[in-house]
Amino acid sequence: MKGLKWNLEIYPSIRRKIEDMKKIQRFWRVTPSGFHQYESKWLNEVYAIDLHKRTCGCRSWHLTGIPCVHVIYAILCLNGNIEEYVAIWYTTQMFGSCYRYNVKLINGYEMWPLNDMNTILPPKCRRMPGRPKMNRIKCISERSDRHTVSKVWTTSKCSLCFQLGHNKRKCSLNQVNAVDDSDIFDYHELFKGKGLGQGQGQGQGHGAAEDVGFDLEDEVGGDSEEEVGGDSEVDDEQVVNPGN
């Protein structure tokens, strides 16, 4: 019903776009070059125009079907009608032919005819694995809006040396002062053990040295046996030869 009131050849919205481009077409200069062929130029921009093939070097006319600002200036130089160069699908006649079909009316749900067939039920709702999502999936245009500040062009500053380009984790001062706990070994813990001796005297302790593999009796007792054995041989010789 809205299109029936238009006494125009093209849509009103297309006419407004053309009027806006007429305001900036004065900056361009057109040079004729053949039959319906022109060259539009402004500063360093140059575009080839062919009114017969309805093409322009900027390809805006070919993609949208609406003459661009370069074509509009060429048409005005010929005192032509710009609306004749607009694509046919922007005309009010085409608009009326698209919407001449109406939607058929139907009665309410209570007046629908009933049948004896089984009622089609919806599928059972199955709980999907994982945590259920509360927010809807946004489209690509909505994902561009961010609530956080991007750190793409920001420079990090170290809190130790106050230099730019790195943070505290990658600072050279932190790496020099850092000490690995795995390199520290307490050798006192190696020989520390709980004795198993009974009574108030010195107990025969079996500590961590036996677990590591140290044999304290071989290290200490071996020398004592040799010394004791040497003294006993000397005493035997003195007993055998008392005269010497």
Steps between C-alpha positions, in 0.01 A plus 500: 500500500791732565643462149167587337531857629835560331474710183868449426706285265742373770494456876514815715804363684690463171404853400648633827829320434520653154430847637782459753745401225398802291643723773852356466505439124627855436850403612544260209599582142384293203679469166314345200679211329293326233134409478346513851847459646643746749789543738422631847791655691555667836853555634676163456183293451403412144211273396382385158124524436291328233136606506401255227629196696409664832843451654737715703855442617398519866256206445241661729247531218549137401457368857214713630312594183504867607711747299806617691614860532726468194214379281261764634732780390534346153121469467447860610752615239273338237187652662366147544261349754686321779200283591516332159840354590381348828451121507150375426458332838495843669191616308160533661353272234729216607422575865127462433545176306694346792234582759187443294451159662329506837507253789191281515296530818421199721267435789602457864639186665161402636356470149774283353379158375580195716637166377520148640874460455747478785616827646856585409697572816822697521823308561603430857724756659838342565746660736817578310842431654687785664395816671187650347549834327308796634589755230396474138750467218563845357541572131818642347376859507423480873836348591681816396369685807748435782461600862874471569787713378712332236872462577617471141672838480589537869854464638555305820715643782704295746431557870858405599727698268228742376603441139265473203462196279467219757328414826612374841494137393748547215724754673874427504530611863243246605683223315835583667358514852283195458639184663375157414397306809602173338871603508500543880583177686554476873780248559424496872178323422704221339650379828207589718322195641328366803707255712366159594725440810338415831607621846673810621822428316586584141261328267598334176325734262391407152417821326470636152864415425413129463215584267728705277767228488774617735661221711644672801640173646709439188635853508579511872523135618739386226788710621441404863518127426830538316647694789376246754627210294844653469538536876405139562773369265764698686385359833525141368859550387596635841349198671677248272841664532518634852878519484491752219 
